[in-house]
Tab-separated table of C-alpha atoms in Angstrom:
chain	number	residue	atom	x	y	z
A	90	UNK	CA	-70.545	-42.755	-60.608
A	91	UNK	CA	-71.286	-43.931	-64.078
A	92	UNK	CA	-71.823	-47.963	-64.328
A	93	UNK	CA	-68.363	-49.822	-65.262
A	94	UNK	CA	-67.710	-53.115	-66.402
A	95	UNK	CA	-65.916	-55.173	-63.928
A	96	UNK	CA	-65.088	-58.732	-65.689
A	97	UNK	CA	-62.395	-60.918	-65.399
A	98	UNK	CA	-62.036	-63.080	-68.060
A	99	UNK	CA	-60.019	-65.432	-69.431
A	100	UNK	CA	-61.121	-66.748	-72.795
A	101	UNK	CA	-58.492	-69.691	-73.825
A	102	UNK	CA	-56.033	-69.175	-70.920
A	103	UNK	CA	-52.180	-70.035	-71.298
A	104	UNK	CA	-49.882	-70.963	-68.801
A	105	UNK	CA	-48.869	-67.544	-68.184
A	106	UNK	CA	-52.167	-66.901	-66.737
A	107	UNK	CA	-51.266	-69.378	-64.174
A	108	UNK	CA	-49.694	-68.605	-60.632
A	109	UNK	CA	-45.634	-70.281	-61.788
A	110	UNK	CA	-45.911	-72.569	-58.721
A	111	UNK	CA	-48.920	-74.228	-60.455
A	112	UNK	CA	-47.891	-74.423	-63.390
A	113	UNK	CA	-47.033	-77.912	-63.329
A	114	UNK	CA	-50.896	-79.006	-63.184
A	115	UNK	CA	-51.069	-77.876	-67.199
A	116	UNK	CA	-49.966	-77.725	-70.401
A	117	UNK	CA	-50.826	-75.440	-73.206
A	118	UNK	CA	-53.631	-77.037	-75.498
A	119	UNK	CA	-55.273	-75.136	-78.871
A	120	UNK	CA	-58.568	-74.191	-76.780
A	121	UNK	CA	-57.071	-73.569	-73.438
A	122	UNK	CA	-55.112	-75.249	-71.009
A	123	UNK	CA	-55.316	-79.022	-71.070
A	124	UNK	CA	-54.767	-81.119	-67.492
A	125	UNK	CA	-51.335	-83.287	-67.061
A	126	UNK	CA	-53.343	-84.897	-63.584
A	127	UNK	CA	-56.234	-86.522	-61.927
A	128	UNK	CA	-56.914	-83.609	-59.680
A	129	UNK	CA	-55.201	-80.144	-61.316
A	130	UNK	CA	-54.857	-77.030	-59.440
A	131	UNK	CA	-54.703	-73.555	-60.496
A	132	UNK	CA	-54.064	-70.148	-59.553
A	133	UNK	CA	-54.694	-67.155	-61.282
A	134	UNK	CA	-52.591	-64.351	-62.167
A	135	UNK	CA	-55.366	-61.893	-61.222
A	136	UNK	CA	-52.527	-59.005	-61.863
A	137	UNK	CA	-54.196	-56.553	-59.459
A	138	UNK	CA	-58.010	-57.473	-60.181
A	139	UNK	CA	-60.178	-57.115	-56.832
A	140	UNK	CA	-62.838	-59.494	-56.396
A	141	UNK	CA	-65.680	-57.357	-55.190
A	142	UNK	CA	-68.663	-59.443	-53.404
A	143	UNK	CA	-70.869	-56.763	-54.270
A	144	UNK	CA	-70.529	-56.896	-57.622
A	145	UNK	CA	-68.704	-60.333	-58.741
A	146	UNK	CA	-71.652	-62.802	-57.448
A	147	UNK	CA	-71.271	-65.539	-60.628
A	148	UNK	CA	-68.458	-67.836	-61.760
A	149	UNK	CA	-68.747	-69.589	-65.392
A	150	UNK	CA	-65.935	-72.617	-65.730
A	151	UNK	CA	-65.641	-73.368	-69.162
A	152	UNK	CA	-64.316	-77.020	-70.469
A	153	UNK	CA	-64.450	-79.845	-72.438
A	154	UNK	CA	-66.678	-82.422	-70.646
A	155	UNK	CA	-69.903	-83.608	-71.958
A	156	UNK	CA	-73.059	-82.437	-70.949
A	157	UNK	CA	-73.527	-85.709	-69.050
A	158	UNK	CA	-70.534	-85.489	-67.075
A	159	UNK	CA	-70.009	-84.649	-63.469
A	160	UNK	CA	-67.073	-84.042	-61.023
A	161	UNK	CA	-65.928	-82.522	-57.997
A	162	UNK	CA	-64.384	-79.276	-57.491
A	163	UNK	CA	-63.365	-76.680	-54.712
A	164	UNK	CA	-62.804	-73.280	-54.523
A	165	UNK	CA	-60.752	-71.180	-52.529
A	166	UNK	CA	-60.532	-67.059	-52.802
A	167	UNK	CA	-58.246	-65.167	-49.930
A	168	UNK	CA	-57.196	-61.971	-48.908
A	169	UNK	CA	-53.258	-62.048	-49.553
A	170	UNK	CA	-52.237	-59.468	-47.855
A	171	UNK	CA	-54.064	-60.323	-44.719
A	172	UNK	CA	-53.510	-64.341	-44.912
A	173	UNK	CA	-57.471	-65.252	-45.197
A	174	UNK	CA	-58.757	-67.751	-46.951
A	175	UNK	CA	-62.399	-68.417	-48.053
A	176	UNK	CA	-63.112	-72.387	-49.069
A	177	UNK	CA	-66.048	-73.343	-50.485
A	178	UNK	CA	-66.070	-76.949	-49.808
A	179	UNK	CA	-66.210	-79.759	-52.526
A	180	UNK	CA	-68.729	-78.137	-55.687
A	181	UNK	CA	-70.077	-80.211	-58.376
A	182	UNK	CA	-68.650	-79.524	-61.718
A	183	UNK	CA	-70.874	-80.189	-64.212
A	184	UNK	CA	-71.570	-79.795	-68.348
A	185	UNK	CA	-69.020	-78.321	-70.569
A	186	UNK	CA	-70.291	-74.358	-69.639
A	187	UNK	CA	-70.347	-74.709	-65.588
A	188	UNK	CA	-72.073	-71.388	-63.657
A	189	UNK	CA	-71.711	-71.156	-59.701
A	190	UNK	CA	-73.814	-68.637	-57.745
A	191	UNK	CA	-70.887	-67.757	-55.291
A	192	UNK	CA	-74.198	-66.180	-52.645
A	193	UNK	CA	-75.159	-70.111	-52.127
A	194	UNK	CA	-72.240	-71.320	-50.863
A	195	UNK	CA	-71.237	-71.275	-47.068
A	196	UNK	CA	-67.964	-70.202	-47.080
A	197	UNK	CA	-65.442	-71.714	-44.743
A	198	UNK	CA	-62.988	-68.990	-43.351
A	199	UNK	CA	-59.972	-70.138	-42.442
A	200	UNK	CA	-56.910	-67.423	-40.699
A	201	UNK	CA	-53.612	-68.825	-39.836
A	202	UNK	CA	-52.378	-67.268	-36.223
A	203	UNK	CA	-49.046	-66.486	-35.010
A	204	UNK	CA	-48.923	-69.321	-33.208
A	205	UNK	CA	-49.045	-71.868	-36.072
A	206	UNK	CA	-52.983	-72.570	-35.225
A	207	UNK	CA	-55.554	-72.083	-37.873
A	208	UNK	CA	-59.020	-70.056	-36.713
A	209	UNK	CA	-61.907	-70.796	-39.064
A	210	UNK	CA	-65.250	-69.360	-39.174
A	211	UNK	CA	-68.029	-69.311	-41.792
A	212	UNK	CA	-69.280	-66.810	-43.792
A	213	UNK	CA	-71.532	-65.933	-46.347
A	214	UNK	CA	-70.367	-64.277	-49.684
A	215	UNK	CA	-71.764	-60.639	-49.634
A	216	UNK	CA	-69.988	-60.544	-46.189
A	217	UNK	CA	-66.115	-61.708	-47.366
A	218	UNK	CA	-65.841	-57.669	-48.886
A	219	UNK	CA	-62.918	-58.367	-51.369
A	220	UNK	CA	-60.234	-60.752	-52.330
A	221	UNK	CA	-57.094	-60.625	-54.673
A	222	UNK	CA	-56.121	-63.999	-55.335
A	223	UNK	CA	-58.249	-67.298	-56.453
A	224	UNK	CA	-57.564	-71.328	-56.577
A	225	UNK	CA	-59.478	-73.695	-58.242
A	226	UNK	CA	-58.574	-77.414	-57.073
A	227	UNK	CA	-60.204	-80.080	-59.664
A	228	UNK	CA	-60.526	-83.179	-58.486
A	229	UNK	CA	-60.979	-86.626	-59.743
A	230	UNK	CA	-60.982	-85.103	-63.441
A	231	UNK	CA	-60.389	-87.486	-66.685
A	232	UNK	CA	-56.695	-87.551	-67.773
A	233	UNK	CA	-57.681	-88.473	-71.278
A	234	UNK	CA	-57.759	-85.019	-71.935
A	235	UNK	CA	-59.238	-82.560	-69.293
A	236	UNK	CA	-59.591	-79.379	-70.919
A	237	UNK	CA	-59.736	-75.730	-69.162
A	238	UNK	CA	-61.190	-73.656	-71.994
A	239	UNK	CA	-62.085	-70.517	-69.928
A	240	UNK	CA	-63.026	-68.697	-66.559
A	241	UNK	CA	-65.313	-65.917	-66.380
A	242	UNK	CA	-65.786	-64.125	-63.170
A	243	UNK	CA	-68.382	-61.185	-64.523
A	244	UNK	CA	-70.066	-58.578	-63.122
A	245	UNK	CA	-73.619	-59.516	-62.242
A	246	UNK	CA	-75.072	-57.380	-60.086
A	247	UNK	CA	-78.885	-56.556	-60.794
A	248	UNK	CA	-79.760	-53.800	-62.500
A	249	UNK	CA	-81.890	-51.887	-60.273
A	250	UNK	CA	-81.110	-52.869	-56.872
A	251	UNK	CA	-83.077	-51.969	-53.994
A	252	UNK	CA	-81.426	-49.645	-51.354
A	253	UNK	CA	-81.738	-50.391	-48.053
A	254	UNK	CA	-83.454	-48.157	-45.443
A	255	UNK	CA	-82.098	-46.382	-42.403
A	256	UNK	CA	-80.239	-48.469	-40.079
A	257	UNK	CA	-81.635	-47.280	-36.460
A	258	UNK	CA	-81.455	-51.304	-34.035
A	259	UNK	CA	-79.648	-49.987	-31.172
A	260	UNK	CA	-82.350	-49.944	-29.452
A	261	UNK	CA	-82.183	-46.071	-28.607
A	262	UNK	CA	-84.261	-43.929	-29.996
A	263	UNK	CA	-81.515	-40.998	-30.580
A	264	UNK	CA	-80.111	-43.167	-32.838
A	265	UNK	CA	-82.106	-42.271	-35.682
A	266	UNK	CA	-82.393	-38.685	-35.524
A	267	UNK	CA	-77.814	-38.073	-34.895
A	268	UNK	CA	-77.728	-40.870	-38.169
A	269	UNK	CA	-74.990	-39.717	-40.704
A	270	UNK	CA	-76.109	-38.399	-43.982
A	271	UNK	CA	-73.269	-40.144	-46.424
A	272	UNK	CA	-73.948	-38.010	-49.232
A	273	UNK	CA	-77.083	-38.852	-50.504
A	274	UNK	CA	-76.383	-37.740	-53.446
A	275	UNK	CA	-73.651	-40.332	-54.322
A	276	UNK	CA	-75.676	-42.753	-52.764
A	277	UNK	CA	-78.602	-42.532	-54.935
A	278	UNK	CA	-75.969	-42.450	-57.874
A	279	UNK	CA	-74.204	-45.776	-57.173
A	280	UNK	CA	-78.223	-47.391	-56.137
A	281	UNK	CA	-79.187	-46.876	-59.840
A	282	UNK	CA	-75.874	-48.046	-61.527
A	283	UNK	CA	-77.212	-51.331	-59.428
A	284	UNK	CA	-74.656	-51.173	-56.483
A	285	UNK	CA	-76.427	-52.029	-53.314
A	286	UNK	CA	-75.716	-49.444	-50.587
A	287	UNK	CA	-76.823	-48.574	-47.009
A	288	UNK	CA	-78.326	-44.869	-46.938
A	289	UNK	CA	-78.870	-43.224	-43.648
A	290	UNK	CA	-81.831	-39.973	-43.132
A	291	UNK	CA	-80.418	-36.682	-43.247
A	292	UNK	CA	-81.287	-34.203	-40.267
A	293	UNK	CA	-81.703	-31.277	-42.366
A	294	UNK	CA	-82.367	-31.204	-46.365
A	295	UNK	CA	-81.013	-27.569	-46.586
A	296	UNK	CA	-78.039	-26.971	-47.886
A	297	UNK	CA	-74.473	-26.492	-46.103
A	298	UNK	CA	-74.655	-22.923	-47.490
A	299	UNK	CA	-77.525	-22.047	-45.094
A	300	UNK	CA	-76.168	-23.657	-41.857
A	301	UNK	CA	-72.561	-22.285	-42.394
A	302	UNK	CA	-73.905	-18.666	-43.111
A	303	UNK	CA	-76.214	-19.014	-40.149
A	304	UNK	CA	-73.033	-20.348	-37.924
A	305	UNK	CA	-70.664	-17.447	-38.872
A	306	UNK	CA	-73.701	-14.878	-38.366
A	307	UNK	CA	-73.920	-16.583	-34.906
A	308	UNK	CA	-70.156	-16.194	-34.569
A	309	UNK	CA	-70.115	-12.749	-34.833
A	310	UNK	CA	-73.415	-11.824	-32.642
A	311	UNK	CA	-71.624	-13.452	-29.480
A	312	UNK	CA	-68.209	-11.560	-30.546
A	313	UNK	CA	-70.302	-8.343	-30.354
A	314	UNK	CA	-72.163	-9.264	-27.700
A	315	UNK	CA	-68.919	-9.927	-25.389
A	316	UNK	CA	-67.439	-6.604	-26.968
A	317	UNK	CA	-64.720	-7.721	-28.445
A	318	UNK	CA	-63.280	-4.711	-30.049
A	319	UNK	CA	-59.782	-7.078	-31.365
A	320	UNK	CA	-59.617	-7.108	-35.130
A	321	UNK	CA	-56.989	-10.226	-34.629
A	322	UNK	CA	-60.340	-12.213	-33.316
A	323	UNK	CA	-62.429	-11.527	-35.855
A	324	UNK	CA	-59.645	-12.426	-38.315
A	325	UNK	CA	-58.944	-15.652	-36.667
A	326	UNK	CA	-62.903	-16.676	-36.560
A	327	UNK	CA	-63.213	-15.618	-39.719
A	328	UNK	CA	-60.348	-17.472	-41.058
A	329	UNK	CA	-61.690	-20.803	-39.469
A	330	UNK	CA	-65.110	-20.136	-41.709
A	331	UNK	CA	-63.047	-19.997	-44.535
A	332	UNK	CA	-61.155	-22.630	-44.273
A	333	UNK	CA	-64.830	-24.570	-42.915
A	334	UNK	CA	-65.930	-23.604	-46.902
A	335	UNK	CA	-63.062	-24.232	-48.429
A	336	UNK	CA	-62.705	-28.350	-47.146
A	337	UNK	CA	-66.297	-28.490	-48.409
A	338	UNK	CA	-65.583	-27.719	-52.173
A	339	UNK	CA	-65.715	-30.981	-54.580
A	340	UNK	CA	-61.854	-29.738	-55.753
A	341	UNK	CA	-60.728	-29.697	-52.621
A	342	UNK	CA	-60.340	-33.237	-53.100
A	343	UNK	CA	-57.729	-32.783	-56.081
A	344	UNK	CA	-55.774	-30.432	-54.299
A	345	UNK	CA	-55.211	-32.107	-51.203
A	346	UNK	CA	-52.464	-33.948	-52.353
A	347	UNK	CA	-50.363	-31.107	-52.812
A	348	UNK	CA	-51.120	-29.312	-49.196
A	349	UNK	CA	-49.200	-32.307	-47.767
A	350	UNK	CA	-46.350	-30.649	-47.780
A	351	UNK	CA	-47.285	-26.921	-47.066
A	352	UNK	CA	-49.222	-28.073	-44.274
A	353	UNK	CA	-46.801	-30.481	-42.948
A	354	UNK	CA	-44.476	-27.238	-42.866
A	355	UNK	CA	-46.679	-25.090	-41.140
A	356	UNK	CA	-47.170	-27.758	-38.721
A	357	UNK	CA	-43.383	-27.536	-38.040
A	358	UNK	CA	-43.369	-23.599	-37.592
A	359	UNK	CA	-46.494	-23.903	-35.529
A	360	UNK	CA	-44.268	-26.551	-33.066
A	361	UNK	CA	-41.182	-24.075	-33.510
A	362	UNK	CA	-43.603	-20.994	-32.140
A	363	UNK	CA	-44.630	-22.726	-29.174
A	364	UNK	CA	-41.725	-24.582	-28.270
A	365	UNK	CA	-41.350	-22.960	-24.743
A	366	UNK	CA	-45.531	-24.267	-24.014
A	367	UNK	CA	-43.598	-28.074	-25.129
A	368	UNK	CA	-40.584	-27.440	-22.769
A	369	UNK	CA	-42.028	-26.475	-19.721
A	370	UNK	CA	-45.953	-27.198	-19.155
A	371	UNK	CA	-47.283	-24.173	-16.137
A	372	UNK	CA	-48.660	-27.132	-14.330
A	373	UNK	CA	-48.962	-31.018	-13.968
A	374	UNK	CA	-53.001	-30.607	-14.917
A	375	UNK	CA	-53.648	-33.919	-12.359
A	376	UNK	CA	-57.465	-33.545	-12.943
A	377	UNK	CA	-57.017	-33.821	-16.642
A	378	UNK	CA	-54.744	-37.080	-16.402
A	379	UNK	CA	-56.914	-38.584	-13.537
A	380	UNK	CA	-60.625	-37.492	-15.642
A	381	UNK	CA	-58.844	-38.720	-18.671
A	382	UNK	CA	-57.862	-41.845	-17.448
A	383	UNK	CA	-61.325	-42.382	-15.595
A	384	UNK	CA	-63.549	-42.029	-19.048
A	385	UNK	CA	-60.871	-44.436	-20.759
A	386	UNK	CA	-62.006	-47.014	-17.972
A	387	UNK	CA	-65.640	-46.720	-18.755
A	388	UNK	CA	-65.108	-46.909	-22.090
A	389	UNK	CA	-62.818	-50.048	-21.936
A	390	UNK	CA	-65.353	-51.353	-19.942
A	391	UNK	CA	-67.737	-50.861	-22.702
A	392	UNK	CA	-66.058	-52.121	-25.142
A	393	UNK	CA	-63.505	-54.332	-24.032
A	394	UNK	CA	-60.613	-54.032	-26.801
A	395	UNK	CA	-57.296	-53.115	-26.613
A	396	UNK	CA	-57.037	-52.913	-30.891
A	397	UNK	CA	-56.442	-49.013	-30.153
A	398	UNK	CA	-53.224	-49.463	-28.875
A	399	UNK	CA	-51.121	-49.245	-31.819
A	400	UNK	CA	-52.707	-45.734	-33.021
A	401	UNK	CA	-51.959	-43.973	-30.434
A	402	UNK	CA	-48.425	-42.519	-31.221
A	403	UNK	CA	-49.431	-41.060	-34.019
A	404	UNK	CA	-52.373	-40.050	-32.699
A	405	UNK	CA	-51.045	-38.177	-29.930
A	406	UNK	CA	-48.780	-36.493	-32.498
A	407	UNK	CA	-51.899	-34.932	-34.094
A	408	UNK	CA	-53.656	-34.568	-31.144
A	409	UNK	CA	-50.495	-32.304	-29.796
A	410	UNK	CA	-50.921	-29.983	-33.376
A	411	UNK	CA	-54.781	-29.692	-32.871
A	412	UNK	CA	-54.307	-29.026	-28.614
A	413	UNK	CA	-51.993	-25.791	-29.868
A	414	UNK	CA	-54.029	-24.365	-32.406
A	415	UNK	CA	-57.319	-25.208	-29.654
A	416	UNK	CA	-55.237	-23.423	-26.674
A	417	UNK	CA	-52.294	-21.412	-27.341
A	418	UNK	CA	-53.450	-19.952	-30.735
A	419	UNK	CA	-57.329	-20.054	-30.587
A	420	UNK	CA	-58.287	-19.753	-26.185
A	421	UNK	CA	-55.458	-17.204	-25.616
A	422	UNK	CA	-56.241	-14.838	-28.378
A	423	UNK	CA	-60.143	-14.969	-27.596
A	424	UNK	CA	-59.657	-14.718	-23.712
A	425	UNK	CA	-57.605	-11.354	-23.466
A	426	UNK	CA	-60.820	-9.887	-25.373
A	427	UNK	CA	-63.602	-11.794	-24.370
A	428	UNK	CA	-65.902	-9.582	-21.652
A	429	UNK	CA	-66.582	-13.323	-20.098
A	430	UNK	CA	-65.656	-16.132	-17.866
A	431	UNK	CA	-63.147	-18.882	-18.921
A	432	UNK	CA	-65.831	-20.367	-18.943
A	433	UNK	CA	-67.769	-18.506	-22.180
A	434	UNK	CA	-64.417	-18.806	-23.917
A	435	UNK	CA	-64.537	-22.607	-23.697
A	436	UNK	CA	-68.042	-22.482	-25.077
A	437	UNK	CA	-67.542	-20.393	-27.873
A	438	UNK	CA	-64.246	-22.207	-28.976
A	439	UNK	CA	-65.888	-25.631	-28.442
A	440	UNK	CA	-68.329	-24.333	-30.911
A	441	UNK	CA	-66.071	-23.173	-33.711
A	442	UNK	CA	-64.194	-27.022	-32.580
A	443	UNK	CA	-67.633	-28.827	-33.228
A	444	UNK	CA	-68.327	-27.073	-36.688
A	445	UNK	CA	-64.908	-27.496	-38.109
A	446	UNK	CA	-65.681	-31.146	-38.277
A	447	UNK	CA	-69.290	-30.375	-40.265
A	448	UNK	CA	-71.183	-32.333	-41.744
A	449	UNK	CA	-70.186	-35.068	-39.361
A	450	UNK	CA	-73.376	-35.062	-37.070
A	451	UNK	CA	-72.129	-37.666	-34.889
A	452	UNK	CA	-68.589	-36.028	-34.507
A	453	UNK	CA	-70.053	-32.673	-34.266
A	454	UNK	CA	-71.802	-32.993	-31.077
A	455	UNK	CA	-68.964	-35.346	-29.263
A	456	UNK	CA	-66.436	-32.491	-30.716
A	457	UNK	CA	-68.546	-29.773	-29.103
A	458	UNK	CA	-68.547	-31.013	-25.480
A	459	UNK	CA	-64.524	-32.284	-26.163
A	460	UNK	CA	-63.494	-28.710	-27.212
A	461	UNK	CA	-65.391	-27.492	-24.297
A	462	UNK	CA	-63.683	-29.609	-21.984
A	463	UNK	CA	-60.241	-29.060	-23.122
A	464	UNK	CA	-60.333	-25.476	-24.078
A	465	UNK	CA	-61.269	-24.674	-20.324
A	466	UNK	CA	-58.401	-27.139	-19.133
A	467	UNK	CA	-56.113	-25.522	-21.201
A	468	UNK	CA	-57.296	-22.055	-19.787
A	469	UNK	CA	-56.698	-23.521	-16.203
A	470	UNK	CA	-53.833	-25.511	-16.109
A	471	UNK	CA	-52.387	-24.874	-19.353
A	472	UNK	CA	-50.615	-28.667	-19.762
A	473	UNK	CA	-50.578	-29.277	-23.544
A	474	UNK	CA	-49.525	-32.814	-22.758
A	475	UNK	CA	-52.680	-33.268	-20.568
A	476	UNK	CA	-55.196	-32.325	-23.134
A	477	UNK	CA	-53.013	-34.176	-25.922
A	478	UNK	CA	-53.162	-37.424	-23.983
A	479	UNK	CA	-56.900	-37.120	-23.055
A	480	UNK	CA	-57.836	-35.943	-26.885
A	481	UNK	CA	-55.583	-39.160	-28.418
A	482	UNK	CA	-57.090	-41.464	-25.602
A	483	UNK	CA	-60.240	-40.856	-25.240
A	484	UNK	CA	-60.790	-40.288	-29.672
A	485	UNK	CA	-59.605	-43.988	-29.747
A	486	UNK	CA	-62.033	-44.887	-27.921
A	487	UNK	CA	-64.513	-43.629	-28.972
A	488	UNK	CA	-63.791	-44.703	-32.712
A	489	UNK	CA	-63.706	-48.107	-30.990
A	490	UNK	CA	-66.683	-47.884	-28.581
A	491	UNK	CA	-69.570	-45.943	-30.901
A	492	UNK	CA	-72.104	-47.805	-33.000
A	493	UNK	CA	-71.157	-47.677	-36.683
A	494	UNK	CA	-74.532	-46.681	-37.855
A	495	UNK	CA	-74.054	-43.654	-35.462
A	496	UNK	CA	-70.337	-42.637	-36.796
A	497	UNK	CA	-69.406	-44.637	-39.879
A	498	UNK	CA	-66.210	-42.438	-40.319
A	499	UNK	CA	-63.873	-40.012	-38.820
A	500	UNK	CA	-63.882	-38.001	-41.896
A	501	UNK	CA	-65.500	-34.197	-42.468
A	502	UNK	CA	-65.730	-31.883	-45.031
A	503	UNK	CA	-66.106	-32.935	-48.685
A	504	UNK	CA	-64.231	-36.178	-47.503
A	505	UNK	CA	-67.300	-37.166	-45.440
């Protein structure tokens, strides 16, 4: 990440630079816009700018008052799209070249609700994130001949800003050590372009090279160490290490867009395979619902939030796709060849489960004792609804439930 200049600027603004329904407030004057009232308003055609509190910490108000002169203004920035405003409270507007340091202000947060209430909080800058639209309410201004001459909302971020160590306050000691890694890489990148960024310790500093080599060699010991004599097995595993190294490659990320589709399609064919498994379940799986259920409980208790609620039909849709390739297409080929229990089956899939979703510590080892679970369900009561409605259920959840320091995203591979 090279450093990029962020500015929004508005060196003699016109009327067009104004929001229409404000319009009214101003008149077009040779330096600027010129004030028709005591106490002008104005919003800005910000035409897709973001206001970054990372990076946009300084506003400059240029006008026409003496250096001696004072007056009142107020600020208010908001998140459009969500309906949340950020007031600052009556400011002092003073000199002809005005600078506010947005970080000293206490920002009053205020949310309409659904049930024509307003909820209002307050907040300090660096926490607000973004916003896409501003007002700037004068008030009490001279109508000789008030003069708006410019607004300058620059970058001014330091330029060497200190990172921030490894978050580990839960209290638990494991915290530290299962920490994400967040490419460290990028992190350092963005820390000396002056961004300010939270950077987590790494497990291992070898590269993904070494543990994915070391996995598949792994992989293939406990294949010949169960016997299994099936080239269709070691195709499949080895097709699951490909595809592990291919969703690590920096490209990947350009070609994703255009395995939508494809994938979207085999998806379909996948569902079209194993239609009779969708018809007609072998069993009713009762300990999976009832198990299922019973974790959900805990973890509502937890976490008391019902925010999940709305991802879950979607959710279960992918949870159904990832249930068939974990049973039908994965368990069943492996358990006609393994020499083993259902119960080494489970293990060895819930392995291959865990490092698909590399190098997503956090994710890894939750995935590892999930793909155990429900590849030895599937082996014993074959319900793909079951295991579909635990994995959607109990993911939510846990998205909801863990710490973020512990998690931070969903996301594996390069996207990580």
């Amino acid at each position: 990440m090279a450093a990029q200049q962020h500015h929004f600027e508005r060196q003699t603004p016109q009327l067009s630079d104004v929001v229409k329904s404000f319009q009214k407030h101003w008149r077009t004057s040779d330096k600027g816009l010129l004030a028709t009232s005591a106490n002008p308003e104005l919003s800005l055609q910000l035409n897709g700018f973001v206001v970054n509190t990372a990076i946009h910490t300084e506003l400059e108000i240029d006008t026409n008052m003496r250096e001696d002169m004072v007056t009142q203004y107020r600020l208010e920035f908001s998140d459009q799209l969500k309906q949340i405003f950020y007031d600052s409270g009556p400011l002092l507007l003073e000199g002809m070249n005005h600078t506010v340091d947005l970080n000293e202000i206490d920002w009053q947060v205020k949310q309409p609700s659904t049930d024509a209430t307003t909820t209002s909080a307050v907040m300090q800058w660096q926490q607000i994130g973004t916003a896409n639209a501003l007002v700037i309410r004068f008030i009490g201004v001279d109508t000789e001949g008030f003069e708006l001459r410019g607004i300058h909302l620059i970058q001014s971020i330091k330029s060497a800003a200190n990172p921030v160590s490894t978050v580990c306050d839960t209290g638990w000691s494991v915290s530290c050590v299962i920490s994400n890694v967040l490419r460290h890489e990028t992190d350092n990148e963005i820390q000396q372009n002056g961004f300010i960024v939270t950077s987590y310790q790494a497990i291992s500093g070898y590269p993904a090279w070494v543990w994915l080599l070391a996995a598949w060699l792994t992989a293939m010991f406990v294949l010949r160490l169960c016997q299994v004599q099936s080239f269709a097995v070691y195709a499949w595993v080895n097709a699951v290490f490909v595809f592990i190294w291919l969703i690590h490659q920096h490209w990947f990320v350009d070609w994703e867009p255009y395995l939508r589709w494809p994938l979207l399609l085999a998806f379909a064919v996948l569902l079209l395979l194993y239609r009779g498994i969708l018809i007609r379940p072998k069993s009713l799986a009762a300990p999976v619902w009832l198990v299922s259920l019973a974790v959900a409980t805990l973890m509502l208790v937890l976490m008391p939030s019902w925010s999940f609620i709305n991802e879950v039909p979607f959710y279960f849709a992918w949870a159904i796709i990832q249930q068939l390739l974990l049973g039908p297409v994965f368990c069943n080929q492996l358990v006609k060849h393994f020499r083993g229990s259902h119960a080494l089956t489970a293990v060895f899939v819930g392995v291959i489960f865990s490092i698909i979703h590399a190098p997503n510590h956090t994710l890894m080892m939750v995935t590892l004792v999930a793909g155990f679970a429900w590849s030895y369900a599937w082996l014993k009561y074959e319900n793909i609804y079951a295991n579909a409605f635990s994995h959607a259920l109990l993911a939510l959840l846990f998205y909801q439930l863990v710490p973020p320091q512990w998690l931070v995203s969903a996301k594996i591979g390069v996207f990580f």
